[in-house]
Each structure stands twice: as C-alpha cells, then as structure tokens.
Short mmCIF file of C-alpha atoms and ligand atoms in Angstrom, two decimals:
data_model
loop_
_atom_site.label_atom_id
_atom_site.label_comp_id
_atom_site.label_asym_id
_atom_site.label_seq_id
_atom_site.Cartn_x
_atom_site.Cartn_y
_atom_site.Cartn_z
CA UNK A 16 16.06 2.19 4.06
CA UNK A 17 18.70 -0.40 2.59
CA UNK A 18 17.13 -3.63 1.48
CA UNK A 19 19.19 -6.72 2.49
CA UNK A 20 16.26 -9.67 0.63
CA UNK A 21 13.38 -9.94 -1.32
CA UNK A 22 10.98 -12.33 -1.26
CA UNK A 23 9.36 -13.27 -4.99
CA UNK A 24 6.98 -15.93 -6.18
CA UNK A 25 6.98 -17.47 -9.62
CA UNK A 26 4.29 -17.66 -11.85
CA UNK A 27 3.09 -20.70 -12.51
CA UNK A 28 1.14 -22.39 -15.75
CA UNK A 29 -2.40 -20.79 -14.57
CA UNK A 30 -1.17 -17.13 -15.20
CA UNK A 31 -3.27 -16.31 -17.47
CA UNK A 32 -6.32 -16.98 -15.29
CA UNK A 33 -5.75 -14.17 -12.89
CA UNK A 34 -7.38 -11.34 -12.72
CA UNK A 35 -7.12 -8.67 -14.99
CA UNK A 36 -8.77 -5.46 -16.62
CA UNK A 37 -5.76 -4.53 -18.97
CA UNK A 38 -7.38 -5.45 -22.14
CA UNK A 39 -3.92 -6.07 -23.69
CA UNK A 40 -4.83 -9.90 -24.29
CA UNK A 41 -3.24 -12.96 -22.19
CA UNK A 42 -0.14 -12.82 -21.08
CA UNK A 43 2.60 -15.01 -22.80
CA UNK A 44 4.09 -17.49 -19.20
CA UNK A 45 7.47 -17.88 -21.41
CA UNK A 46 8.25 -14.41 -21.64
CA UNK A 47 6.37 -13.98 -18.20
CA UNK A 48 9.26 -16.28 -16.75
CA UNK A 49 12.29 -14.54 -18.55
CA UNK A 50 10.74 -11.00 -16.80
CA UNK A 51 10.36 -12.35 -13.73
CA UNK A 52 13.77 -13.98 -14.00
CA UNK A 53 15.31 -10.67 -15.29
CA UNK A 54 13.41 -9.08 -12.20
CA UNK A 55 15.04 -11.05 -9.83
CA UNK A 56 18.45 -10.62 -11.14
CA UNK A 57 17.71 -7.24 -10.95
CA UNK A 58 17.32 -7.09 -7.38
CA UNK A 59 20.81 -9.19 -6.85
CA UNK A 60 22.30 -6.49 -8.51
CA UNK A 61 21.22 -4.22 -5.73
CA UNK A 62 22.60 -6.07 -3.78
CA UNK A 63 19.47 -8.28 -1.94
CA UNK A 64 19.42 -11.76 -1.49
CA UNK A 65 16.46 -13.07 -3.46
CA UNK A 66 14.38 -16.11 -2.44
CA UNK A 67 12.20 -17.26 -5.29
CA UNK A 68 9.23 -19.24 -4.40
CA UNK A 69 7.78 -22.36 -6.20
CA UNK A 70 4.31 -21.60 -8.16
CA UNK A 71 1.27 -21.57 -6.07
CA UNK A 72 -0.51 -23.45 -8.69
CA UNK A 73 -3.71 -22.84 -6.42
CA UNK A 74 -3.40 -18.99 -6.97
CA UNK A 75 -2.84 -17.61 -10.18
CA UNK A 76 -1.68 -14.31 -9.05
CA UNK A 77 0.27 -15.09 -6.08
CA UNK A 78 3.28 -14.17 -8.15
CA UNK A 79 2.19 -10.63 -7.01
CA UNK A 80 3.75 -11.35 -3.66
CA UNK A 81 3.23 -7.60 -2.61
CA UNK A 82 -0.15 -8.00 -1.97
CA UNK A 83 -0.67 -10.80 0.70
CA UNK A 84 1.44 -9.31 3.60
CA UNK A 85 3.38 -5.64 4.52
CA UNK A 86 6.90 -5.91 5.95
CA UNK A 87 8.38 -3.03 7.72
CA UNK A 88 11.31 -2.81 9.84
CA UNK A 89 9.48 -3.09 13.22
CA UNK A 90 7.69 -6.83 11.77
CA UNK A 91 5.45 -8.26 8.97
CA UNK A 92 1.80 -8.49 8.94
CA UNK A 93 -0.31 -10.76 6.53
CA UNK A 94 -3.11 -9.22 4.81
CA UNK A 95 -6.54 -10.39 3.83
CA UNK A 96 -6.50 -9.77 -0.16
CA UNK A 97 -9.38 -8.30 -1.47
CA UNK A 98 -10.16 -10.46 -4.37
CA UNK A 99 -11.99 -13.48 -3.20
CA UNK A 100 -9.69 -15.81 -5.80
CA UNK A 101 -6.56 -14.60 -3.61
CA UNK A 102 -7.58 -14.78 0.22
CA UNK A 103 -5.99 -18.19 0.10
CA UNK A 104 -2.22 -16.76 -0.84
CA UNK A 105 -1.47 -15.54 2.78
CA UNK A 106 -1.56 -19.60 3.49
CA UNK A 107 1.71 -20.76 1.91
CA UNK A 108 3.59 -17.14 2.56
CA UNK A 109 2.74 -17.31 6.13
CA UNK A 110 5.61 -19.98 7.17
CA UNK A 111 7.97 -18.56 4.57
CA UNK A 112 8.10 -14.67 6.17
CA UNK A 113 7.77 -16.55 9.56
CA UNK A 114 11.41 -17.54 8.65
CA UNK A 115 12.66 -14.51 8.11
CA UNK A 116 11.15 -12.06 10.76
CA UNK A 117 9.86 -14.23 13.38
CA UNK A 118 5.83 -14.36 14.32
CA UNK A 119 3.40 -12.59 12.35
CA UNK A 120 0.18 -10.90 12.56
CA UNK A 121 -2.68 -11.28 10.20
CA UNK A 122 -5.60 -8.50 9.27
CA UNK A 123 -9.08 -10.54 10.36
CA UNK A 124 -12.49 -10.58 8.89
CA UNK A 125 -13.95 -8.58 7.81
CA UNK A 126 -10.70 -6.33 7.39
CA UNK A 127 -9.60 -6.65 3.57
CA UNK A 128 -6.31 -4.89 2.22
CA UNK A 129 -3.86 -5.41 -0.49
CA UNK A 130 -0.31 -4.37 -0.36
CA UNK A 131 -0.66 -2.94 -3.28
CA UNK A 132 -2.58 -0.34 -1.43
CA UNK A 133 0.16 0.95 1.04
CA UNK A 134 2.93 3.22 0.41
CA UNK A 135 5.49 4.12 3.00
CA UNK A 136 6.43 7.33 2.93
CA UNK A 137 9.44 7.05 5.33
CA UNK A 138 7.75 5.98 8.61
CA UNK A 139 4.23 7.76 7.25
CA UNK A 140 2.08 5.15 5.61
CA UNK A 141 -0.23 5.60 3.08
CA UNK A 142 -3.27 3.34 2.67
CA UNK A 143 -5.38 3.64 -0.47
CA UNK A 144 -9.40 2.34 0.08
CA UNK A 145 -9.59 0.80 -2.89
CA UNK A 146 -11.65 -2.13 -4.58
CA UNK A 147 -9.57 -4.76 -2.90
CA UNK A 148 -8.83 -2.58 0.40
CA UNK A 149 -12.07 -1.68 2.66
CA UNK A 150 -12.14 1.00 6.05
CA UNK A 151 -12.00 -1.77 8.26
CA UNK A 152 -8.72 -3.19 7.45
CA UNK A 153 -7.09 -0.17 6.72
CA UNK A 154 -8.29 0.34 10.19
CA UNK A 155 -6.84 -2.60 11.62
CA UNK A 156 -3.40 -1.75 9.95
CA UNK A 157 -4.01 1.89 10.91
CA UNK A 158 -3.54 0.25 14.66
CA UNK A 159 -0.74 -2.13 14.57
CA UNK A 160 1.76 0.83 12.11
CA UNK A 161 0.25 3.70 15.20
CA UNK A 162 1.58 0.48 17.92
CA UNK A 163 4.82 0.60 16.34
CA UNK A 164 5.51 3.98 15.98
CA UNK A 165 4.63 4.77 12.24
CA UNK A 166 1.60 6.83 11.23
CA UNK A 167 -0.94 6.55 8.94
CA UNK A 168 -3.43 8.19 6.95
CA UNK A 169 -5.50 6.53 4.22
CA UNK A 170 -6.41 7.61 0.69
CA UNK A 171 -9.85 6.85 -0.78
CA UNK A 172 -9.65 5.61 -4.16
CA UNK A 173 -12.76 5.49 -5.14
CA UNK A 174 -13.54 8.30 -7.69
CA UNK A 175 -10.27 6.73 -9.19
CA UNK A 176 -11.08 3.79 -11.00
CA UNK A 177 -7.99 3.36 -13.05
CA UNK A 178 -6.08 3.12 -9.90
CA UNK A 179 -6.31 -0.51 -8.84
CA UNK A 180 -4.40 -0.21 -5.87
CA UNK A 181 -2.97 3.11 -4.13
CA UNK A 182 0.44 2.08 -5.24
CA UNK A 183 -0.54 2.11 -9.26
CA UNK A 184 -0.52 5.52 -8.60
CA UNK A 185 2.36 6.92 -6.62
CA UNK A 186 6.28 5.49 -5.43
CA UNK A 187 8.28 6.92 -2.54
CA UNK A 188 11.66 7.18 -4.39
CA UNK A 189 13.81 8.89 -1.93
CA UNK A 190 12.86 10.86 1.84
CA UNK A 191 10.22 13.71 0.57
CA UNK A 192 10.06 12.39 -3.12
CA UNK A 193 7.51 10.61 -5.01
CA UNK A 194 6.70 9.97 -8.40
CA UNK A 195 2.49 10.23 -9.13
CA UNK A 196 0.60 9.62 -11.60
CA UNK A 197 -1.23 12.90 -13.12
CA UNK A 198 -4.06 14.04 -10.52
CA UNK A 199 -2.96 11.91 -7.75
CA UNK A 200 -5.80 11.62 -5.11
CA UNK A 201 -5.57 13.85 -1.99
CA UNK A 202 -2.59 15.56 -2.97
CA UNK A 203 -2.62 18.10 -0.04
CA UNK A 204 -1.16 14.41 1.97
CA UNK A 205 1.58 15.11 -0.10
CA UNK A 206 2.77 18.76 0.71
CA UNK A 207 6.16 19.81 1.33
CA UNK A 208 7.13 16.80 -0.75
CA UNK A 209 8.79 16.65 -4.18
CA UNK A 210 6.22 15.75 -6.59
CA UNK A 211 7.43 13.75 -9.89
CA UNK A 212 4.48 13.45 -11.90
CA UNK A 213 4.52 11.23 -14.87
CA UNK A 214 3.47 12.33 -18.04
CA UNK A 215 0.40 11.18 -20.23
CA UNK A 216 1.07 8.00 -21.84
CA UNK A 217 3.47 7.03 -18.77
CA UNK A 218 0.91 5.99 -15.84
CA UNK A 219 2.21 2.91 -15.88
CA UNK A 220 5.58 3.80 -14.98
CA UNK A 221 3.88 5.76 -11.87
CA UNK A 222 4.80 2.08 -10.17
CA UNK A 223 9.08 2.03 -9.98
CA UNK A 224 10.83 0.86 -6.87
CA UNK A 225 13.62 2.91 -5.66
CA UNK A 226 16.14 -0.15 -4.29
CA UNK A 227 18.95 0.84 -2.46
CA UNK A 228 21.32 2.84 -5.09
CA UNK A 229 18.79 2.07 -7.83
CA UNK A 230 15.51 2.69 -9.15
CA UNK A 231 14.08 0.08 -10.69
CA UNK A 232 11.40 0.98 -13.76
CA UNK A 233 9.80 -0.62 -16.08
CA UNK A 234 11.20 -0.58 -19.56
CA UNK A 235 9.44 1.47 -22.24
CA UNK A 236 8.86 4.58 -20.58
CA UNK A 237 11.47 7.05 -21.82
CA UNK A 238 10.42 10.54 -20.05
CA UNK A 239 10.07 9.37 -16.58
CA UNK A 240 13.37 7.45 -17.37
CA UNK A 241 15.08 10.60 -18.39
CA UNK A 242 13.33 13.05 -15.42
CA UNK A 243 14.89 10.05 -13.20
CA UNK A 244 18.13 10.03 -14.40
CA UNK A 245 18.61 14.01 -14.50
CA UNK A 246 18.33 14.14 -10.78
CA UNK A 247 20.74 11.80 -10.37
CA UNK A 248 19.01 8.08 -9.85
CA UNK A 249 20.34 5.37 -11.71
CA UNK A 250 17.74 3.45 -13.12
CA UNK A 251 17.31 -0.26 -14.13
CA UNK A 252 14.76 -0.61 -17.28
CA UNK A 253 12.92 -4.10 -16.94
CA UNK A 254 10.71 -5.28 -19.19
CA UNK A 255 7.03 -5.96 -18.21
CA UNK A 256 4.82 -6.20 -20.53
CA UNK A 257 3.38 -9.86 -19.54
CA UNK A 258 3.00 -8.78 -16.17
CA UNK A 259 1.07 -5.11 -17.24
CA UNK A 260 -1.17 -7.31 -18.96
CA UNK A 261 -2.17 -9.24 -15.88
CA UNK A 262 -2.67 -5.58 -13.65
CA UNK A 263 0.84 -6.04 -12.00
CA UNK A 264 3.70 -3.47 -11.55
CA UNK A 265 7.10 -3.11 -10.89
CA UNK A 266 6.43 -3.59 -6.63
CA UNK A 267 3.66 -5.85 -6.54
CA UNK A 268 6.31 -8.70 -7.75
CA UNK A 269 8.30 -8.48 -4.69
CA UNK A 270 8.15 -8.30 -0.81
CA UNK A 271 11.51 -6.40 0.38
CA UNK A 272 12.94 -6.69 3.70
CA UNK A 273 15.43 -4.60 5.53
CA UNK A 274 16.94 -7.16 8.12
CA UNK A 275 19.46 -6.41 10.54
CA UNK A 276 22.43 -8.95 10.29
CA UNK A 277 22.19 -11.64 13.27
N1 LIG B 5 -3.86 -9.49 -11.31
C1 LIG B 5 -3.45 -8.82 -10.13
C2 LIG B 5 -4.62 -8.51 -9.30
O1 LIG B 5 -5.61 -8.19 -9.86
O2 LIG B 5 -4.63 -8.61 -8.10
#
C-alpha cells in the first residue's frame, strides 16, 4: 500500500503525565518535540503529506495518534482506548479524519481497543487482546474489517506482559514479511510468512513502519538495522528515546492514510 498522508499529534506540556511502565525516568518535552519534529519530516521524505495537530492539552498521550482510530483503505473507524485517561482522545480526532475520509464509525461500550493492537497483514488483520483491547471490541472490529472484505483473527496477549499492545511486538514490512519480537504469540498465524525476528536487546525495534520505499526504525538498534538493509530496505534511523520512555513506538505516533487522488 502507498501512503499519500499522515495524520500526527504533538505533544503537549503534560507529557510526562501519561502513562508509562518504561522505568527509564520522565521524558525530556524539548527533545520530545525535536523527535517528533524529525518524525514528521521523516514521513515528507516518503513522500506523505503530514498534518500535525495542536496539543490536546486534555490528553497527555494523544500524541500517540495510532491508538484512537484504524484507517484502512475501505474507511476509518474510531476506537474506544483502553486506558480510562484516553477514552476522551477519539473527541477532537473525530472531525479531523472526518475531513479526510468522509463519515466514520466508532467501537461502542463496552468494546475497548487500541490501535496499537492491530496489525494489517495485507488485507488479514491482526488484533492483539491486550490490557487496553478486550473480546468485545475486537469483536466489533472483527465485524466491520469481515463487512469490508478484510479478515481477521485476534491474538491474545495475555501471558505476554511486556507486550503492551499487539503491535510492540510484530510490523508487516512488506506482503508475507514481518519483523517479531523473540517468541511472538501464536506464531502458527504467521506461517508461510517471512519471519524477521529481532534479537535480544532489540525488542524495541520489533515496532518499525515500512512507508512506501522506506522503513522507518528507530535509531539505536544496529542488528535489525543491518538484517533490514541486507535484504534490500532502506531504512530511516529516528531517534526515540523520549517517546520509549513514555511506552510509545515508531507507529503509534502516526495515523497513515492511503487516499485515492479526487
Ligand atoms: N503511554 C502510551 C500508552 O500507554 O498508551
């Protein structure tokens, strides 16, 4: 899929209060600014149009714009986040992806699901049951990808605590390849696909974001780098170590769209 524009939110003076279970200390919102700047130029380099949204000084991790809504090619849905501090994000994103694709539908009480928790696979979604992602809205997303062709299977999480969300774990990179962390969960969903696994010390680097001709990773993680680059990806480094702190990855700062000109 070619990405045409990504959606991004800034993060805004209450950073620091999100949540978090890095134990890497809080996050510094100067540098946090420069990476998320860097981040977006990133994506222009890609070639996306990048709309940057104000601070949602309400929400102090709503500059992990991933999580409130899922946009595919056949529409966008909003989610209910699973974190009672972040229901409230959908509010403010729900006029801006209104803009770009039209109505969109929402996941209802007592559904909860993060982005963060679903991985397209290429028209086969993933969705992880995770602490912020529960059966019943997996189930109600289960319906409306099945109504518009996709399918989808979900993942359950649970005997994997380090995995906050499905997507800490695994990226699609390319049709039938992923990169995984080390003992990804229900691997046999997997088969028949290439399996990159990232080596110890590298989990983090488990989240990248194949964009168009690049792969975007985060900066600091030289093997997976390396394995990327030998099979031919170019790869854009980005630092993020004021984000790690703060649980987010490489996707969760970003909601990319593939929109057809006109
Ligand atoms: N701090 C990102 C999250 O926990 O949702």
């Amino acid at each position: 899929m070619r990405f045409t524009h990504a959606i991004l939110r800034v993060p805004g003076q209450h950073f620091a209060q999100g949540l978090s279970s890095a134990g890497e200390g809080p996050p510094d919102l100067e540098r946090a600014l420069e990476q998320h700047a860097a981040y977006a130029d990133a994506l222009r380099a890609c070639g996306l149009q990048v709309e940057v949204l104000p601070a949602d000084l309400d929400h102090p991790d709503s500059c992990f714009v991933e999580d409130p809504a899922i946009v595919t090619e056949a529409g966008a849905l909003l989610t209910r986040p699973g974190a009672p501090s972040r229901l409230g994000e959908v509010v403010t994103l729900r006029p801006v992806l209104e803009r770009y694709v039209g109505s969109v539908s929402s996941i209802e009480a007592p559904g909860l699901l993060d982005g963060g928790d679903v991985c397209d696979l290429g028209g086969r979604f993933l969705i992880g049951l995770s602490g912020r992602t529960n059966a019943e809205g997996a189930g109600q997303l289960s319906r409306w990808l099945e109504a518009r062709g996709y399918q989808a299977e979900t993942v359950d999480l649970a005997d994997h605590p380090r995995l906050l969300h499905l997507k800490t774990g695994i990226s699609a990179i390319d049709e039938g390849r992923v990169v995984t962390v080390p003992g990804f969960p229900a691997a046999r969903l997997l088969d028949g696909m290439e399996r990159i696994e990232v080596e110890a010390g590298e989990e983090y680097a488990a989240n990248c974001i194949r964009v168009n001709d690049r792969v975007l990773v985060p900066a600091g993680y030289p093997r997976l780098t390396e394995r990327l680059e030998g099979l031919g990806y170019q790869t854009l480094p980005l630092p993020m170590s004021e984000f790690r702190r703060m649980d987010g990855g490489l996707s969760c700062l970003s909601l990319r769209l593939s929109l057809r000109p006109g």
